[in-house]
Tab-separated table of C-alpha atoms in Angstrom:
chain	number	residue	atom	x	y	z
A	1	MET	CA	178.242	125.391	258.088
A	2	SER	CA	181.985	125.913	257.544
A	3	SER	CA	183.315	125.916	253.977
A	4	ARG	CA	185.975	123.434	255.167
A	5	THR	CA	183.295	120.781	255.607
A	6	LEU	CA	182.044	121.210	252.011
A	7	GLN	CA	183.386	119.585	248.863
A	8	PRO	CA	185.491	121.716	246.495
A	9	GLY	CA	183.277	123.930	244.367
A	10	VAL	CA	180.328	123.765	246.771
A	11	GLY	CA	179.244	127.065	248.286
A	12	LYS	CA	177.206	127.754	251.396
A	13	VAL	CA	174.214	128.895	249.323
A	14	GLU	CA	174.081	125.549	247.544
A	15	ALA	CA	174.387	123.656	250.840
A	16	TRP	CA	171.530	125.780	252.214
A	17	ALA	CA	169.453	125.093	249.097
A	18	TRP	CA	169.938	121.350	249.610
A	19	ALA	CA	168.891	121.620	253.266
A	20	MET	CA	165.849	123.677	252.269
A	21	PHE	CA	164.319	120.624	250.637
A	22	ASP	CA	164.086	119.041	254.083
A	23	PHE	CA	162.428	122.279	255.231
A	24	ALA	CA	159.960	122.033	252.342
A	25	ASN	CA	158.923	118.392	252.492
A	26	SER	CA	158.715	117.972	256.269
A	27	GLY	CA	155.292	119.572	256.390
A	28	TYR	CA	153.949	116.506	254.595
A	29	THR	CA	155.134	114.023	257.212
A	30	THR	CA	154.235	116.351	260.069
A	31	VAL	CA	150.657	117.098	258.966
A	32	VAL	CA	149.673	114.035	256.946
A	33	ILE	CA	151.583	111.169	258.579
A	34	THR	CA	152.145	112.338	262.164
A	35	ALA	CA	149.819	115.016	263.507
A	36	VAL	CA	146.524	115.599	261.680
A	37	TYR	CA	145.509	113.343	258.822
A	38	ASN	CA	146.412	110.003	260.444
A	39	ALA	CA	144.089	110.652	263.394
A	40	TYR	CA	141.401	111.997	261.023
A	41	PHE	CA	141.694	108.853	258.894
A	42	VAL	CA	141.226	106.580	261.933
A	43	ALA	CA	138.483	108.593	263.658
A	44	ALA	CA	136.463	110.088	260.777
A	45	ILE	CA	137.160	108.268	257.531
A	46	ALA	CA	137.331	104.772	259.083
A	47	GLY	CA	134.806	105.627	261.809
A	48	ASN	CA	136.972	104.479	264.761
A	49	ALA	CA	136.464	100.830	263.793
A	50	ASP	CA	138.589	98.156	265.492
A	51	TRP	CA	140.540	97.772	262.244
A	52	ALA	CA	140.990	101.526	261.645
A	53	SER	CA	144.616	101.749	262.828
A	54	LEU	CA	145.470	98.644	260.828
A	55	ALA	CA	143.822	100.130	257.711
A	56	TRP	CA	145.937	103.279	258.070
A	57	THR	CA	149.163	101.308	258.477
A	58	LEU	CA	148.311	99.021	255.554
A	59	ALA	CA	147.787	102.028	253.258
A	60	LEU	CA	151.224	103.288	254.242
A	61	ALA	CA	152.651	99.780	253.786
A	62	VAL	CA	151.448	99.621	250.176
A	63	SER	CA	153.100	102.946	249.361
A	64	TYR	CA	156.366	101.874	250.973
A	65	ALA	CA	156.294	98.566	249.098
A	66	LEU	CA	156.014	100.484	245.824
A	67	ILE	CA	158.994	102.637	246.806
A	68	MET	CA	160.974	99.528	247.738
A	69	VAL	CA	160.441	98.119	244.258
A	70	SER	CA	161.266	101.317	242.381
A	71	ALA	CA	163.958	103.057	244.468
A	72	PRO	CA	167.112	101.102	243.504
A	73	GLY	CA	166.260	101.156	239.803
A	74	LEU	CA	165.488	104.869	239.872
A	75	GLY	CA	168.703	105.520	241.784
A	76	ALA	CA	170.875	103.594	239.311
A	77	TRP	CA	169.159	105.294	236.360
A	78	ALA	CA	169.729	108.693	237.979
A	79	ASP	CA	173.419	107.872	238.519
A	80	ARG	CA	173.978	106.874	234.903
A	81	ASN	CA	171.980	109.749	233.410
A	82	LEU	CA	172.782	112.458	235.985
A	83	ALA	CA	169.037	112.960	236.369
A	84	LYS	CA	168.478	113.192	240.125
A	85	LYS	CA	167.229	116.766	239.887
A	86	ARG	CA	164.707	115.989	237.133
A	87	LEU	CA	163.290	113.046	239.053
A	88	LEU	CA	163.197	115.160	242.206
A	89	ALA	CA	161.059	117.780	240.433
A	90	ALA	CA	158.610	115.114	239.282
A	91	SER	CA	158.315	113.727	242.812
A	92	VAL	CA	157.549	117.190	244.230
A	93	ALA	CA	154.820	117.821	241.662
A	94	GLY	CA	153.233	114.443	242.377
A	95	CYS	CA	153.304	114.869	246.153
A	96	VAL	CA	151.913	118.409	246.066
A	97	LEU	CA	148.979	117.448	243.837
A	98	THR	CA	148.000	114.281	245.694
A	99	THR	CA	148.354	115.937	249.108
A	100	ALA	CA	145.924	118.651	248.075
A	101	ALA	CA	143.585	115.979	246.667
A	102	LEU	CA	143.451	114.171	250.052
A	103	GLY	CA	140.980	116.831	251.146
A	104	LEU	CA	138.421	115.416	248.697
A	105	ALA	CA	137.996	112.277	250.850
A	106	GLY	CA	135.359	112.651	253.552
A	107	PRO	CA	133.896	110.323	256.205
A	108	GLY	CA	133.326	106.885	254.735
A	109	ASP	CA	135.474	107.493	251.626
A	110	LEU	CA	137.944	104.831	252.747
A	111	TRP	CA	139.170	103.662	249.339
A	112	LEU	CA	139.626	107.182	247.943
A	113	ALA	CA	141.545	108.268	251.039
A	114	ALA	CA	143.702	105.136	251.048
A	115	THR	CA	144.539	105.495	247.350
A	116	LEU	CA	145.600	109.120	247.768
A	117	VAL	CA	147.670	108.268	250.857
A	118	VAL	CA	149.477	105.589	248.830
A	119	ALA	CA	150.156	108.001	245.966
A	120	SER	CA	151.233	111.018	248.022
A	121	ASN	CA	153.502	108.992	250.278
A	122	PHE	CA	155.062	107.262	247.261
A	123	PHE	CA	156.014	110.609	245.725
A	124	PHE	CA	157.251	111.898	249.083
A	125	GLY	CA	159.441	108.832	249.713
A	126	THR	CA	160.907	108.899	246.209
A	127	GLY	CA	161.915	112.522	246.640
A	128	GLU	CA	163.408	111.729	250.039
A	129	ASN	CA	165.706	109.132	248.449
A	130	LEU	CA	166.769	111.445	245.633
A	131	ILE	CA	167.623	114.455	247.814
A	132	ALA	CA	169.677	112.218	250.139
A	133	ALA	CA	171.829	111.101	247.194
A	134	PHE	CA	173.103	114.693	246.786
A	135	LEU	CA	174.561	114.729	250.327
A	136	PRO	CA	177.996	113.110	249.682
A	137	GLU	CA	178.446	115.355	246.631
A	138	LEU	CA	178.144	118.440	248.842
A	139	ALA	CA	179.964	117.564	252.086
A	140	ARG	CA	183.337	116.024	252.852
A	141	GLY	CA	183.467	112.749	254.776
A	142	ARG	CA	183.801	114.335	258.216
A	143	GLY	CA	181.193	116.972	257.390
A	144	LEU	CA	178.433	114.596	256.344
A	145	GLY	CA	176.923	114.465	259.819
A	146	ARG	CA	176.959	118.230	260.156
A	147	LEU	CA	175.280	118.982	256.834
A	148	SER	CA	172.807	116.144	257.319
A	149	GLY	CA	172.038	117.549	260.760
A	150	TRP	CA	171.418	120.997	259.294
A	151	GLY	CA	169.049	119.433	256.797
A	152	TRP	CA	167.067	117.558	259.432
A	153	GLY	CA	167.081	120.604	261.701
A	154	LEU	CA	165.669	122.839	258.977
A	155	GLY	CA	163.235	120.037	258.190
A	156	TYR	CA	161.762	120.157	261.662
A	157	LEU	CA	161.555	123.943	261.442
A	158	GLY	CA	159.652	123.548	258.178
A	159	GLY	CA	157.382	121.013	259.790
A	160	MET	CA	156.738	123.422	262.641
A	161	LEU	CA	155.971	126.278	260.253
A	162	THR	CA	153.480	124.182	258.298
A	163	LEU	CA	151.900	122.748	261.429
A	164	GLY	CA	151.775	126.204	263.024
A	165	LEU	CA	149.898	127.584	260.037
A	166	CYS	CA	147.511	124.639	260.227
A	167	LEU	CA	147.066	125.142	263.968
A	168	ALA	CA	146.165	128.796	263.414
A	169	TYR	CA	143.520	127.801	260.887
A	170	ILE	CA	142.216	124.970	263.097
A	171	GLY	CA	141.781	127.430	265.978
A	172	HIS	CA	139.991	129.863	263.673
A	173	ALA	CA	137.711	127.131	262.299
A	174	GLN	CA	136.868	125.744	265.739
A	175	GLY	CA	136.125	129.257	266.950
A	176	ARG	CA	133.489	129.498	264.214
A	177	GLY	CA	132.051	126.126	265.203
A	178	LEU	CA	133.475	124.263	262.195
A	179	GLY	CA	134.562	120.632	262.512
A	180	ALA	CA	137.379	118.436	261.222
A	181	GLU	CA	135.643	117.905	257.882
A	182	THR	CA	136.390	121.608	257.221
A	183	PHE	CA	139.772	122.290	258.832
A	184	VAL	CA	141.487	119.053	257.753
A	185	PRO	CA	141.084	119.687	253.965
A	186	ALA	CA	142.256	123.276	254.479
A	187	SER	CA	145.300	122.006	256.391
A	188	LEU	CA	146.168	119.749	253.454
A	189	LEU	CA	146.057	122.708	251.050
A	190	ILE	CA	148.353	124.670	253.378
A	191	THR	CA	150.764	121.722	253.496
A	192	ALA	CA	150.853	121.351	249.704
A	193	GLY	CA	151.398	125.081	249.201
A	194	VAL	CA	154.297	125.313	251.669
A	195	PHE	CA	155.982	122.277	250.075
A	196	LEU	CA	155.776	123.809	246.604
A	197	LEU	CA	157.038	127.268	247.564
A	198	ALA	CA	159.770	126.204	249.991
A	199	SER	CA	161.282	123.718	247.511
A	200	LEU	CA	162.012	126.443	244.939
A	201	PRO	CA	165.506	127.310	246.327
A	202	THR	CA	166.532	123.673	245.856
A	203	PHE	CA	165.755	123.773	242.151
A	204	LEU	CA	167.252	127.234	241.690
A	205	PHE	CA	170.627	126.706	243.392
A	206	LEU	CA	171.348	122.963	243.754
A	207	ARG	CA	173.569	121.655	240.951
A	208	GLU	CA	173.483	118.219	239.346
A	209	ARG	CA	176.829	116.588	240.048
A	210	GLY	CA	178.163	113.074	240.399
A	211	GLN	CA	180.103	110.640	238.317
A	212	VAL	CA	178.682	108.389	235.664
A	213	GLY	CA	178.630	105.206	237.713
A	214	ASN	CA	179.326	101.619	236.898
A	215	GLY	CA	175.869	100.452	237.963
A	216	PRO	CA	173.639	98.767	235.468
A	217	GLY	CA	171.504	101.839	234.982
A	218	THR	CA	168.526	100.960	232.895
A	219	ALA	CA	169.903	97.593	231.884
A	220	GLY	CA	167.296	95.875	234.004
A	221	GLY	CA	164.715	96.859	231.437
A	222	PRO	CA	161.530	98.896	231.772
A	223	GLY	CA	158.525	98.162	233.943
A	224	VAL	CA	158.055	96.187	237.138
A	225	ALA	CA	160.174	93.208	236.020
A	226	GLY	CA	163.093	95.499	235.229
A	227	ALA	CA	162.790	97.176	238.616
A	228	TYR	CA	162.995	93.801	240.339
A	229	ARG	CA	166.078	92.846	238.335
A	230	GLN	CA	167.698	96.153	239.246
A	231	LEU	CA	166.782	95.581	242.883
A	232	TRP	CA	168.581	92.233	242.944
A	233	ARG	CA	171.612	93.670	241.152
A	234	SER	CA	171.868	96.497	243.677
A	235	LEU	CA	171.487	94.090	246.593
A	236	GLY	CA	174.193	91.887	245.086
A	237	ALA	CA	176.516	94.876	244.712
A	238	SER	CA	176.039	95.776	248.389
A	239	ARG	CA	177.697	92.492	249.414
A	240	ARG	CA	181.007	93.952	248.289
A	241	PHE	CA	180.608	96.473	251.131
A	242	PRO	CA	179.765	94.358	254.208
A	243	ASP	CA	179.673	97.185	256.741
A	244	LEU	CA	177.238	99.138	254.577
A	245	ALA	CA	175.153	95.975	254.129
A	246	ARG	CA	175.071	95.323	257.893
A	247	PHE	CA	174.096	98.898	258.605
A	248	LEU	CA	171.252	98.706	256.094
A	249	VAL	CA	169.914	95.657	257.968
A	250	CYS	CA	170.349	97.571	261.234
A	251	ILE	CA	168.300	100.418	259.743
A	252	VAL	CA	165.449	98.042	258.898
A	253	PHE	CA	165.043	97.118	262.563
A	254	TYR	CA	165.575	100.356	264.448
A	255	GLN	CA	163.699	102.424	261.876
A	256	ALA	CA	160.732	100.045	262.234
A	257	GLY	CA	160.232	101.455	265.718
A	258	VAL	CA	160.886	105.033	264.589
A	259	GLN	CA	158.465	104.813	261.665
A	260	ALA	CA	155.731	103.363	263.893
A	261	VAL	CA	156.051	106.317	266.265
A	262	ILE	CA	155.915	108.772	263.344
A	263	ALA	CA	152.867	107.143	261.753
A	264	LEU	CA	150.881	106.568	264.969
A	265	ALA	CA	151.888	109.471	267.242
A	266	ALA	CA	148.635	111.401	266.939
A	267	VAL	CA	146.591	108.205	267.009
A	268	TYR	CA	148.270	107.158	270.271
A	269	ALA	CA	147.800	110.631	271.778
A	270	GLN	CA	144.085	110.647	270.995
A	271	GLN	CA	143.243	106.993	271.615
A	272	ALA	CA	145.463	106.213	274.647
A	273	MET	CA	145.866	109.661	276.241
A	274	HIS	CA	142.513	111.147	275.072
A	275	PHE	CA	144.003	114.313	273.539
A	276	ASP	CA	141.802	116.352	271.194
A	277	THR	CA	143.025	117.603	267.784
A	278	ARG	CA	144.304	120.937	269.071
A	279	GLU	CA	146.193	119.356	271.979
A	280	THR	CA	147.711	116.800	269.612
A	281	VAL	CA	148.888	119.464	267.175
A	282	VAL	CA	150.489	121.470	269.994
A	283	LEU	CA	152.198	118.288	271.232
A	284	ILE	CA	153.637	117.561	267.782
A	285	LEU	CA	154.818	121.178	267.492
A	286	VAL	CA	156.790	120.844	270.716
A	287	VAL	CA	158.177	117.479	269.591
A	288	ASN	CA	159.382	119.132	266.385
A	289	VAL	CA	161.247	121.757	268.420
A	290	ALA	CA	163.025	118.974	270.292
A	291	ALA	CA	163.685	117.120	267.033
A	292	ALA	CA	165.180	120.202	265.380
A	293	PHE	CA	167.491	120.714	268.340
A	294	GLY	CA	168.432	117.031	268.325
A	295	ALA	CA	169.266	117.042	264.600
A	296	LEU	CA	171.295	120.266	264.689
A	297	ALA	CA	173.203	119.461	267.881
A	298	PHE	CA	173.773	115.810	267.135
A	299	GLY	CA	175.164	116.540	263.671
A	300	HIS	CA	178.132	118.217	265.366
A	301	VAL	CA	178.378	115.541	268.059
A	302	GLN	CA	178.307	112.742	265.482
A	303	ASP	CA	181.308	114.114	263.597
A	304	ARG	CA	183.236	114.270	266.889
A	305	ILE	CA	182.385	110.980	268.589
A	306	GLY	CA	181.883	108.839	265.489
A	307	HIS	CA	178.885	107.602	263.540
A	308	ARG	CA	178.359	104.258	265.266
A	309	ARG	CA	178.561	105.600	268.817
A	310	ALA	CA	176.176	108.452	267.956
A	311	ILE	CA	173.555	106.079	266.564
A	312	ALA	CA	173.913	103.740	269.558
A	313	ILE	CA	173.154	106.641	271.930
A	314	THR	CA	169.986	107.520	270.019
A	315	LEU	CA	168.765	103.898	270.077
A	316	VAL	CA	169.112	103.784	273.852
A	317	GLY	CA	167.096	107.006	273.931
A	318	TRP	CA	164.367	105.369	271.843
A	319	LEU	CA	164.135	102.488	274.307
A	320	VAL	CA	163.664	105.005	277.112
A	321	THR	CA	160.958	106.758	275.052
A	322	VAL	CA	158.939	103.593	274.478
A	323	VAL	CA	159.020	102.622	278.146
A	324	LEU	CA	158.059	106.146	279.279
A	325	ALA	CA	155.108	106.248	276.855
A	326	TRP	CA	153.945	102.809	278.004
A	327	LEU	CA	154.094	103.867	281.681
A	328	ALA	CA	152.568	107.343	281.177
A	329	SER	CA	149.297	107.595	283.075
A	330	ASP	CA	148.772	111.348	282.758
A	331	ALA	CA	149.570	114.175	280.354
A	332	PRO	CA	152.841	115.446	281.995
A	333	LYS	CA	154.451	111.991	281.835
A	334	PHE	CA	153.414	111.586	278.228
A	335	TRP	CA	154.811	115.022	277.408
A	336	LEU	CA	158.152	113.886	278.840
A	337	ALA	CA	158.127	110.781	276.647
A	338	ALA	CA	157.206	112.872	273.600
A	339	ASN	CA	160.101	115.285	274.095
A	340	VAL	CA	162.618	112.468	274.519
A	341	ALA	CA	161.186	111.016	271.301
A	342	GLY	CA	161.711	114.349	269.551
A	343	LEU	CA	165.385	114.531	270.536
A	344	CYS	CA	165.957	110.952	269.414
A	345	LEU	CA	163.985	111.413	266.201
A	346	GLY	CA	166.074	114.277	264.859
A	347	ALA	CA	169.351	112.707	265.963
A	348	SER	CA	168.722	109.178	264.674
A	349	GLN	CA	167.367	110.274	261.287
A	350	SER	CA	170.282	112.622	260.647
A	351	ALA	CA	172.923	110.176	261.905
A	352	GLY	CA	171.618	107.263	259.847
A	353	ARG	CA	171.538	109.218	256.584
A	354	ALA	CA	175.055	110.549	257.155
A	355	LEU	CA	176.505	107.090	257.857
A	356	VAL	CA	175.003	105.691	254.641
A	357	GLY	CA	176.697	108.516	252.719
A	358	TYR	CA	179.964	107.839	254.573
A	359	LEU	CA	179.934	104.149	253.587
A	360	SER	CA	178.767	104.564	249.954
A	361	PRO	CA	181.169	104.471	246.963
A	362	PRO	CA	181.306	107.919	245.302
A	363	ALA	CA	180.294	106.669	241.839
A	364	ARG	CA	177.242	104.755	243.116
A	365	ARG	CA	175.734	107.151	245.632
A	366	ALA	CA	172.216	107.381	244.220
A	367	GLU	CA	172.095	103.594	243.791
A	368	PHE	CA	173.081	102.914	247.406
A	369	PHE	CA	170.870	105.676	248.729
A	370	GLY	CA	168.177	103.809	246.835
A	371	LEU	CA	169.005	100.829	249.047
A	372	TRP	CA	168.858	103.130	252.078
A	373	GLY	CA	165.388	104.122	250.953
A	374	LEU	CA	164.573	100.442	250.517
A	375	ALA	CA	165.641	99.715	254.111
A	376	VAL	CA	163.690	102.653	255.552
A	377	LYS	CA	160.581	101.783	253.589
A	378	LEU	CA	160.754	98.127	254.638
A	379	SER	CA	160.973	99.326	258.226
A	380	ALA	CA	158.020	101.631	257.586
A	381	ILE	CA	156.009	98.542	256.671
A	382	LEU	CA	157.162	96.380	259.577
A	383	GLY	CA	156.858	98.872	262.435
A	384	PRO	CA	153.453	100.486	261.799
A	385	VAL	CA	151.842	97.208	260.709
A	386	THR	CA	153.188	95.549	263.870
A	387	TYR	CA	151.569	98.340	265.878
A	388	GLY	CA	148.287	98.092	263.945
A	389	LEU	CA	148.128	94.313	264.350
A	390	ALA	CA	148.910	94.594	268.072
A	391	VAL	CA	146.035	97.062	268.540
A	392	TRP	CA	143.609	94.911	266.540
A	393	LEU	CA	144.550	91.600	268.167
A	394	SER	CA	144.537	93.058	271.681
A	395	GLY	CA	141.097	94.615	271.289
A	396	GLY	CA	142.336	98.208	271.148
A	397	ASP	CA	145.286	98.192	273.602
A	398	HIS	CA	147.506	100.991	272.259
A	399	ARG	CA	149.842	100.820	275.258
A	400	LEU	CA	150.745	97.215	274.562
A	401	ALA	CA	151.297	98.095	270.902
A	402	MET	CA	153.705	100.875	271.914
A	403	LEU	CA	155.696	98.572	274.197
A	404	SER	CA	156.055	95.980	271.423
A	405	LEU	CA	158.236	98.449	269.499
A	406	ALA	CA	161.065	98.099	272.024
A	407	GLY	CA	162.124	94.815	270.409
A	408	TYR	CA	163.015	96.580	267.167
A	409	PHE	CA	165.388	98.990	268.927
A	410	LEU	CA	167.074	96.150	270.828
A	411	VAL	CA	167.735	94.187	267.632
A	412	GLY	CA	169.066	97.337	265.931
A	413	LEU	CA	171.551	97.869	268.755
A	414	ALA	CA	172.737	94.269	268.513
A	415	ILE	CA	173.424	94.528	264.758
A	416	LEU	CA	175.144	97.920	265.110
A	417	VAL	CA	177.901	96.277	267.170
A	418	PHE	CA	179.152	94.525	264.011
A	419	VAL	CA	179.369	97.677	261.855
A	420	ASP	CA	182.902	99.131	261.503
A	421	PRO	CA	182.619	102.617	259.920
A	422	ARG	CA	186.369	103.049	259.329
A	423	ARG	CA	186.704	99.741	257.505
A	424	GLY	CA	183.555	100.476	255.523
A	425	ARG	CA	184.837	103.906	254.507
A	426	ARG	CA	188.109	102.430	253.222
A	427	LEU	CA	186.204	99.934	251.068
A	428	ALA	CA	183.927	102.642	249.702
A	429	LEU	CA	186.831	104.896	248.691
A	430	SER	CA	188.700	101.986	247.089
A	431	ASP	CA	185.817	101.289	244.686
A	432	ARG	CA	186.441	102.680	241.224
A	433	PRO	CA	184.089	102.803	238.231
A	434	ARG	CA	184.969	100.349	235.517
A	435	ARG	CA	185.873	102.160	232.320
A	436	PRO	CA	184.726	100.761	228.995
A	437	ALA	CA	187.435	98.983	227.041
A	438	ARG	CA	189.079	100.963	224.277
A	439	PRO	CA	188.295	99.794	220.751
A	440	VAL	CA	191.057	97.810	219.123
A	441	PRO	CA	192.390	99.635	216.043
A	442	THR	CA	191.950	97.794	212.783
C-alpha cells in the first residue's frame, strides 16, 4: 500500500490495522455462515427436515432485518458523536460471546441455535458496517479500491487461518472417533478466540476521525421508533445523490445472489454433491484462497479500469459460477465452479464497498455506509430465503435453487448501467455540512 494512496496523516500501520479487522472477523462468516455451522444446523440441529434449509435462512433473515432497522441510526449517531470505534468494540464483544455460545446448542435445540445465530450475526453485521465507514477517512479517492482490496484479501487469509485451525481439530476429533457434536462446538470456540485476538491491532492503532456531520444524529429519538425515523431520514438524504442511490439498489440485487452462495455453500456441497464435513471444509479453504487473490488483485485493477466496469466484470463471473454449479455432475466440475465463485466473491465484495465510499459525502460517511449495510442485509434476506423456498417448494432440489440465483445477477447488471461514478463523485464532494447559525448579538 503506497503512502500516496492514503489520506494526509494516515500511516501504513494504521491502514494495516484497519485491514486487520477484516482478517479478524472473517473467521465468523467462514466457519459459522459458510463452511461448518450452516451444514451442522441443517443436518444435526434441524434433523435434515424438508424445511431445514428454510429454517437456517429465516434465522439469518431475522438478524439481517434487525441490522437493517438499526444500521442507519447507529451510523448517524456515530458520525455526530465520533463514536465508531466505541460501537465497533461493543459489536466485537457481542459477536465473540454469542459465537462461543452457539456450541451450547445440540441436536434438536432449534430455538436456542436460531436465537444465537440471530444474535451473533447481528453483532457481526453491525461491526462490518462500522469498520467500512473508516475506509474513506484512510484512503484517497483513487486508492479506495486498493485499500478495500487489501482488507478483503486479508479477510480471506483470516478466514483460511480460522478454518485451517478448525480443520486440524476436526481431523484430530474424527481420528479419535468423535462426531460433529464434539468438533463443531470446539470449532466455534476457535473462531471466537481468533476474532478476539486478531481484532486487537484495530483498537490499538486505528484512530477515530471524521467530521461532525449534518445528519440528524440521535434526533430520531431512542428505541425502535427512533430507528425507523432515522432510517427514513437517511433514505431521503440519499435521493440528493442519485448515482449512490442507484448503486445501493444495484447492491440489493446482485448481493442477493452472493449472500445466498455464502450462506448455503456447505449445504449445497453436502446435499447436492454429497461432500462430507472434511471435504466441505477443504473446498471452502480453497475458495478462500481464490477469494483472497481476487480481492487483492482486483483492488488494483478497479482503480485502473474504473469502479463500474470492475463490478460489471465480477457480475458476469457470478453468472458463469451459477451455471457451472447447476451443470456440475461430479466433483471436478463443482470444484471449478467453486474457484470461479471465490475469485468473484473477493472482487465483488471489495469493489462494492470501495464504490460506496467513492460516492459518499465526506461528512456523512458512517450514515451512508449504514445504508450500504442496509442494502447488503436486505439482499442477505432475499437471496438465501429465495434459495430456501426453492428447495422446500421443489421437494429438495438444490440445483434448481442454485440456478434461480442467476436472475439476481442479471438485474444487478441492468441497474449498474445507469450508475455514473464520476458524476456521483462530483455530487459527493460538493456536499458541505450545514453550520449552525451564529447567535445574534443583543
